[in-house]
Each structure stands twice: as structure tokens, then as C-alpha cells.
Amino acid sequence: YSNYWGYPFFFYHSNKYVDRMENFKFKLRIIERYFEHCEWIAWIDSDVVITNFSIPLESFIDTRYEFLA
């Protein structure tokens, strides 16, 4: 999907952070590291399956908000 739309793709796999709060903090550090290189970030976990490649991620961005969860 990222290649199809020309999005940068960063993959991280780690079993080091098993504690739920530590895992959350780890994700925030990763996002902070790459945020300076991107206009926006979409965090997608490994259990997501994208089946419709015709819909770009930009269609989910609402410019009225800084954060969408």
C-alpha cells in the first residue's frame, strides 16, 4: 500500500517492550523520531489488512484537527 501511493514506510518490530505503558512510550519515541520528516503520520499495527488500495490515507485526514485517533 505504501509503495502504491508513494508513502514512506518505516517498520519496527520489538518484543523488548512488553509492559503496556512502556510499549506506548516506545511508540511515541518512534513517532517523534520520524515526525520531522513527515507532514503527517499514520500508525498502523501489524493486524491491519488493507483491502481497498484505491482509497488514499489523505481521504481520512481532517484538517480541522491536529490529531485523529
Short mmCIF file of N, CA, C and O in Angstrom, two decimals:
data_model
loop_
_atom_site.label_atom_id
_atom_site.label_comp_id
_atom_site.label_asym_id
_atom_site.label_seq_id
_atom_site.Cartn_x
_atom_site.Cartn_y
_atom_site.Cartn_z
N TYR A 1 0.83 -1.19 0.00
CA TYR A 1 0.00 0.00 0.00
C TYR A 1 0.87 1.25 0.00
O TYR A 1 0.61 2.19 -0.73
N SER A 2 1.90 1.27 0.84
CA SER A 2 2.76 2.45 0.89
C SER A 2 3.50 2.65 -0.44
O SER A 2 3.64 3.78 -0.89
N ASN A 3 3.94 1.58 -1.06
CA ASN A 3 4.57 1.70 -2.38
C ASN A 3 3.58 2.16 -3.43
O ASN A 3 3.91 2.96 -4.29
N TYR A 4 2.37 1.65 -3.36
CA TYR A 4 1.33 2.00 -4.33
C TYR A 4 1.07 3.50 -4.34
O TYR A 4 0.94 4.11 -5.40
N TRP A 5 1.00 4.11 -3.16
CA TRP A 5 0.72 5.55 -3.05
C TRP A 5 1.98 6.41 -2.89
O TRP A 5 1.90 7.62 -2.83
N GLY A 6 3.14 5.79 -2.80
CA GLY A 6 4.39 6.54 -2.68
C GLY A 6 4.63 7.09 -1.28
O GLY A 6 5.33 8.08 -1.11
N TYR A 7 4.07 6.43 -0.27
CA TYR A 7 4.27 6.85 1.12
C TYR A 7 5.57 6.26 1.65
O TYR A 7 5.90 5.11 1.36
N PRO A 8 6.31 7.02 2.47
CA PRO A 8 7.45 6.41 3.17
C PRO A 8 6.92 5.33 4.12
O PRO A 8 5.82 5.46 4.66
N PHE A 9 7.69 4.30 4.31
CA PHE A 9 7.27 3.20 5.17
C PHE A 9 8.38 2.87 6.15
O PHE A 9 9.52 2.65 5.74
N PHE A 10 8.08 2.87 7.43
CA PHE A 10 9.05 2.54 8.47
C PHE A 10 8.47 1.36 9.26
O PHE A 10 7.34 1.41 9.71
N PHE A 11 9.26 0.33 9.40
CA PHE A 11 8.80 -0.87 10.09
C PHE A 11 9.64 -1.10 11.34
O PHE A 11 10.87 -1.06 11.28
N TYR A 12 8.98 -1.30 12.45
CA TYR A 12 9.66 -1.61 13.70
C TYR A 12 9.05 -2.85 14.30
O TYR A 12 7.83 -3.00 14.34
N HIS A 13 9.90 -3.75 14.74
CA HIS A 13 9.44 -4.94 15.43
C HIS A 13 10.28 -5.09 16.68
O HIS A 13 11.51 -5.08 16.61
N SER A 14 9.64 -5.19 17.82
CA SER A 14 10.37 -5.34 19.06
C SER A 14 9.51 -6.05 20.08
O SER A 14 8.35 -5.71 20.26
N ASN A 15 10.09 -7.02 20.72
CA ASN A 15 9.44 -7.69 21.84
C ASN A 15 9.99 -7.17 23.16
O ASN A 15 9.63 -7.65 24.21
N LYS A 16 10.87 -6.20 23.07
CA LYS A 16 11.53 -5.67 24.26
C LYS A 16 10.54 -4.99 25.20
O LYS A 16 10.65 -5.12 26.41
N TYR A 17 9.58 -4.27 24.67
CA TYR A 17 8.65 -3.50 25.48
C TYR A 17 7.35 -4.29 25.64
O TYR A 17 6.43 -4.13 24.87
N VAL A 18 7.30 -5.13 26.65
CA VAL A 18 6.12 -5.95 26.85
C VAL A 18 5.11 -5.28 27.77
O VAL A 18 3.93 -5.55 27.69
N ASP A 19 5.57 -4.39 28.64
CA ASP A 19 4.67 -3.65 29.51
C ASP A 19 3.85 -2.68 28.66
O ASP A 19 4.36 -2.01 27.78
N ARG A 20 2.56 -2.60 28.92
CA ARG A 20 1.66 -1.80 28.09
C ARG A 20 2.06 -0.32 28.06
O ARG A 20 2.08 0.31 27.01
N MET A 21 2.40 0.25 29.20
CA MET A 21 2.78 1.66 29.24
C MET A 21 4.12 1.88 28.55
O MET A 21 4.31 2.86 27.84
N GLU A 22 5.06 0.97 28.75
CA GLU A 22 6.35 1.08 28.07
C GLU A 22 6.18 0.98 26.56
O GLU A 22 6.85 1.67 25.81
N ASN A 23 5.28 0.13 26.12
CA ASN A 23 5.01 -0.01 24.70
C ASN A 23 4.47 1.31 24.14
O ASN A 23 4.86 1.74 23.06
N PHE A 24 3.57 1.94 24.86
CA PHE A 24 3.02 3.23 24.45
C PHE A 24 4.12 4.28 24.35
O PHE A 24 4.21 5.02 23.37
N LYS A 25 5.00 4.34 25.35
CA LYS A 25 6.10 5.30 25.34
C LYS A 25 7.05 5.04 24.17
O LYS A 25 7.56 5.95 23.54
N PHE A 26 7.28 3.76 23.88
CA PHE A 26 8.14 3.39 22.76
C PHE A 26 7.55 3.90 21.45
O PHE A 26 8.26 4.48 20.61
N LYS A 27 6.25 3.72 21.26
CA LYS A 27 5.59 4.20 20.04
C LYS A 27 5.72 5.72 19.92
O LYS A 27 5.96 6.25 18.84
N LEU A 28 5.56 6.44 21.02
CA LEU A 28 5.70 7.90 20.99
C LEU A 28 7.11 8.32 20.59
O LEU A 28 7.29 9.26 19.82
N ARG A 29 8.12 7.62 21.09
CA ARG A 29 9.50 7.95 20.72
C ARG A 29 9.75 7.71 19.23
O ARG A 29 10.44 8.49 18.58
N ILE A 30 9.18 6.64 18.70
CA ILE A 30 9.34 6.36 17.27
C ILE A 30 8.66 7.45 16.44
O ILE A 30 9.22 7.96 15.47
N ILE A 31 7.45 7.83 16.83
CA ILE A 31 6.73 8.89 16.12
C ILE A 31 7.49 10.19 16.18
O ILE A 31 7.64 10.89 15.17
N GLU A 32 8.04 10.55 17.34
CA GLU A 32 8.81 11.79 17.46
C GLU A 32 10.03 11.76 16.55
O GLU A 32 10.39 12.77 15.97
N ARG A 33 10.65 10.61 16.42
CA ARG A 33 11.86 10.49 15.60
C ARG A 33 11.58 10.79 14.12
O ARG A 33 12.36 11.43 13.45
N TYR A 34 10.44 10.34 13.62
CA TYR A 34 10.14 10.49 12.20
C TYR A 34 9.22 11.65 11.87
O TYR A 34 9.06 11.99 10.70
N PHE A 35 8.63 12.27 12.86
CA PHE A 35 7.68 13.35 12.61
C PHE A 35 8.32 14.52 11.88
O PHE A 35 7.69 15.15 11.05
N GLU A 36 9.58 14.79 12.15
CA GLU A 36 10.26 15.91 11.49
C GLU A 36 10.45 15.66 9.99
O GLU A 36 10.67 16.59 9.23
N HIS A 37 10.33 14.41 9.55
CA HIS A 37 10.50 14.07 8.14
C HIS A 37 9.16 13.96 7.40
O HIS A 37 9.16 13.72 6.19
N CYS A 38 8.05 14.09 8.11
CA CYS A 38 6.74 13.83 7.51
C CYS A 38 5.77 14.97 7.82
O CYS A 38 5.87 15.62 8.84
N GLU A 39 4.84 15.17 6.93
CA GLU A 39 3.77 16.14 7.16
C GLU A 39 2.72 15.56 8.11
O GLU A 39 2.12 16.28 8.90
N TRP A 40 2.51 14.26 8.03
CA TRP A 40 1.60 13.56 8.92
C TRP A 40 2.05 12.11 9.02
O TRP A 40 2.82 11.62 8.21
N ILE A 41 1.56 11.43 10.07
CA ILE A 41 1.94 10.04 10.33
C ILE A 41 0.69 9.21 10.54
O ILE A 41 -0.23 9.62 11.24
N ALA A 42 0.67 8.04 9.94
CA ALA A 42 -0.39 7.06 10.18
C ALA A 42 0.26 5.85 10.82
O ALA A 42 1.12 5.22 10.21
N TRP A 43 -0.11 5.55 12.04
CA TRP A 43 0.43 4.38 12.74
C TRP A 43 -0.54 3.23 12.50
O TRP A 43 -1.71 3.31 12.84
N ILE A 44 -0.04 2.17 11.91
CA ILE A 44 -0.88 1.01 11.62
C ILE A 44 -0.21 -0.21 12.23
O ILE A 44 0.94 -0.52 11.94
N ASP A 45 -0.94 -0.91 13.09
CA ASP A 45 -0.41 -2.12 13.71
C ASP A 45 -0.40 -3.28 12.72
O ASP A 45 -1.04 -3.24 11.67
N SER A 46 0.30 -4.33 13.09
CA SER A 46 0.51 -5.46 12.17
C SER A 46 -0.74 -6.29 11.93
O SER A 46 -0.75 -7.12 11.02
N ASP A 47 -1.80 -6.09 12.69
CA ASP A 47 -3.01 -6.87 12.48
C ASP A 47 -4.00 -6.18 11.54
O ASP A 47 -5.12 -6.64 11.37
N VAL A 48 -3.59 -5.12 10.89
CA VAL A 48 -4.44 -4.40 9.94
C VAL A 48 -4.25 -5.00 8.54
O VAL A 48 -3.14 -5.29 8.11
N VAL A 49 -5.36 -5.18 7.85
CA VAL A 49 -5.32 -5.65 6.46
C VAL A 49 -5.99 -4.58 5.60
O VAL A 49 -7.16 -4.25 5.81
N ILE A 50 -5.25 -4.03 4.66
CA ILE A 50 -5.81 -3.03 3.74
C ILE A 50 -6.25 -3.77 2.48
O ILE A 50 -5.44 -4.39 1.80
N THR A 51 -7.53 -3.71 2.20
CA THR A 51 -8.07 -4.46 1.07
C THR A 51 -8.46 -3.58 -0.11
O THR A 51 -8.60 -4.08 -1.22
N ASN A 52 -8.62 -2.29 0.11
CA ASN A 52 -9.02 -1.39 -0.97
C ASN A 52 -7.91 -0.37 -1.21
O ASN A 52 -7.83 0.64 -0.52
N PHE A 53 -7.07 -0.65 -2.17
CA PHE A 53 -5.92 0.22 -2.44
C PHE A 53 -6.33 1.51 -3.16
O PHE A 53 -5.51 2.40 -3.34
N SER A 54 -7.57 1.62 -3.57
CA SER A 54 -7.98 2.81 -4.31
C SER A 54 -8.28 4.01 -3.40
O SER A 54 -8.50 5.11 -3.88
N ILE A 55 -8.25 3.80 -2.08
CA ILE A 55 -8.53 4.89 -1.13
C ILE A 55 -7.21 5.33 -0.50
O ILE A 55 -6.58 4.57 0.24
N PRO A 56 -6.76 6.58 -0.76
CA PRO A 56 -5.52 7.06 -0.15
C PRO A 56 -5.75 7.45 1.31
O PRO A 56 -6.86 7.76 1.73
N LEU A 57 -4.68 7.43 2.10
CA LEU A 57 -4.78 7.83 3.50
C LEU A 57 -5.24 9.28 3.66
O LEU A 57 -5.88 9.63 4.63
N GLU A 58 -4.91 10.13 2.68
CA GLU A 58 -5.31 11.54 2.77
C GLU A 58 -6.82 11.70 2.88
O GLU A 58 -7.30 12.71 3.40
N SER A 59 -7.58 10.73 2.40
CA SER A 59 -9.04 10.84 2.48
C SER A 59 -9.54 10.76 3.93
O SER A 59 -10.67 11.13 4.21
N PHE A 60 -8.68 10.31 4.85
CA PHE A 60 -9.06 10.22 6.26
C PHE A 60 -8.58 11.42 7.08
O PHE A 60 -8.88 11.53 8.26
N ILE A 61 -7.85 12.32 6.45
CA ILE A 61 -7.31 13.48 7.17
C ILE A 61 -8.35 14.59 7.20
O ILE A 61 -8.91 14.98 6.19
N ASP A 62 -8.60 15.08 8.40
CA ASP A 62 -9.49 16.22 8.60
C ASP A 62 -8.64 17.37 9.07
O ASP A 62 -8.15 17.38 10.19
N THR A 63 -8.44 18.35 8.21
CA THR A 63 -7.53 19.47 8.51
C THR A 63 -8.03 20.37 9.64
O THR A 63 -7.29 21.25 10.07
N ARG A 64 -9.24 20.15 10.11
CA ARG A 64 -9.74 20.93 11.25
C ARG A 64 -9.11 20.49 12.56
O ARG A 64 -9.21 21.18 13.56
N TYR A 65 -8.46 19.33 12.56
CA TYR A 65 -7.90 18.77 13.78
C TYR A 65 -6.41 18.50 13.63
O TYR A 65 -5.93 18.21 12.55
N GLU A 66 -5.71 18.57 14.74
CA GLU A 66 -4.29 18.26 14.78
C GLU A 66 -4.04 16.77 14.99
O GLU A 66 -3.01 16.25 14.66
N PHE A 67 -5.02 16.08 15.59
CA PHE A 67 -4.85 14.68 15.95
C PHE A 67 -6.14 13.93 15.70
O PHE A 67 -7.22 14.41 16.03
N LEU A 68 -6.03 12.76 15.12
CA LEU A 68 -7.19 11.92 14.87
C LEU A 68 -6.87 10.52 15.36
O LEU A 68 -5.84 9.96 14.99
N ALA A 69 -7.71 9.98 16.21
CA ALA A 69 -7.43 8.63 16.75
C ALA A 69 -8.50 7.67 16.33
O ALA A 69 -9.59 8.02 16.04
#
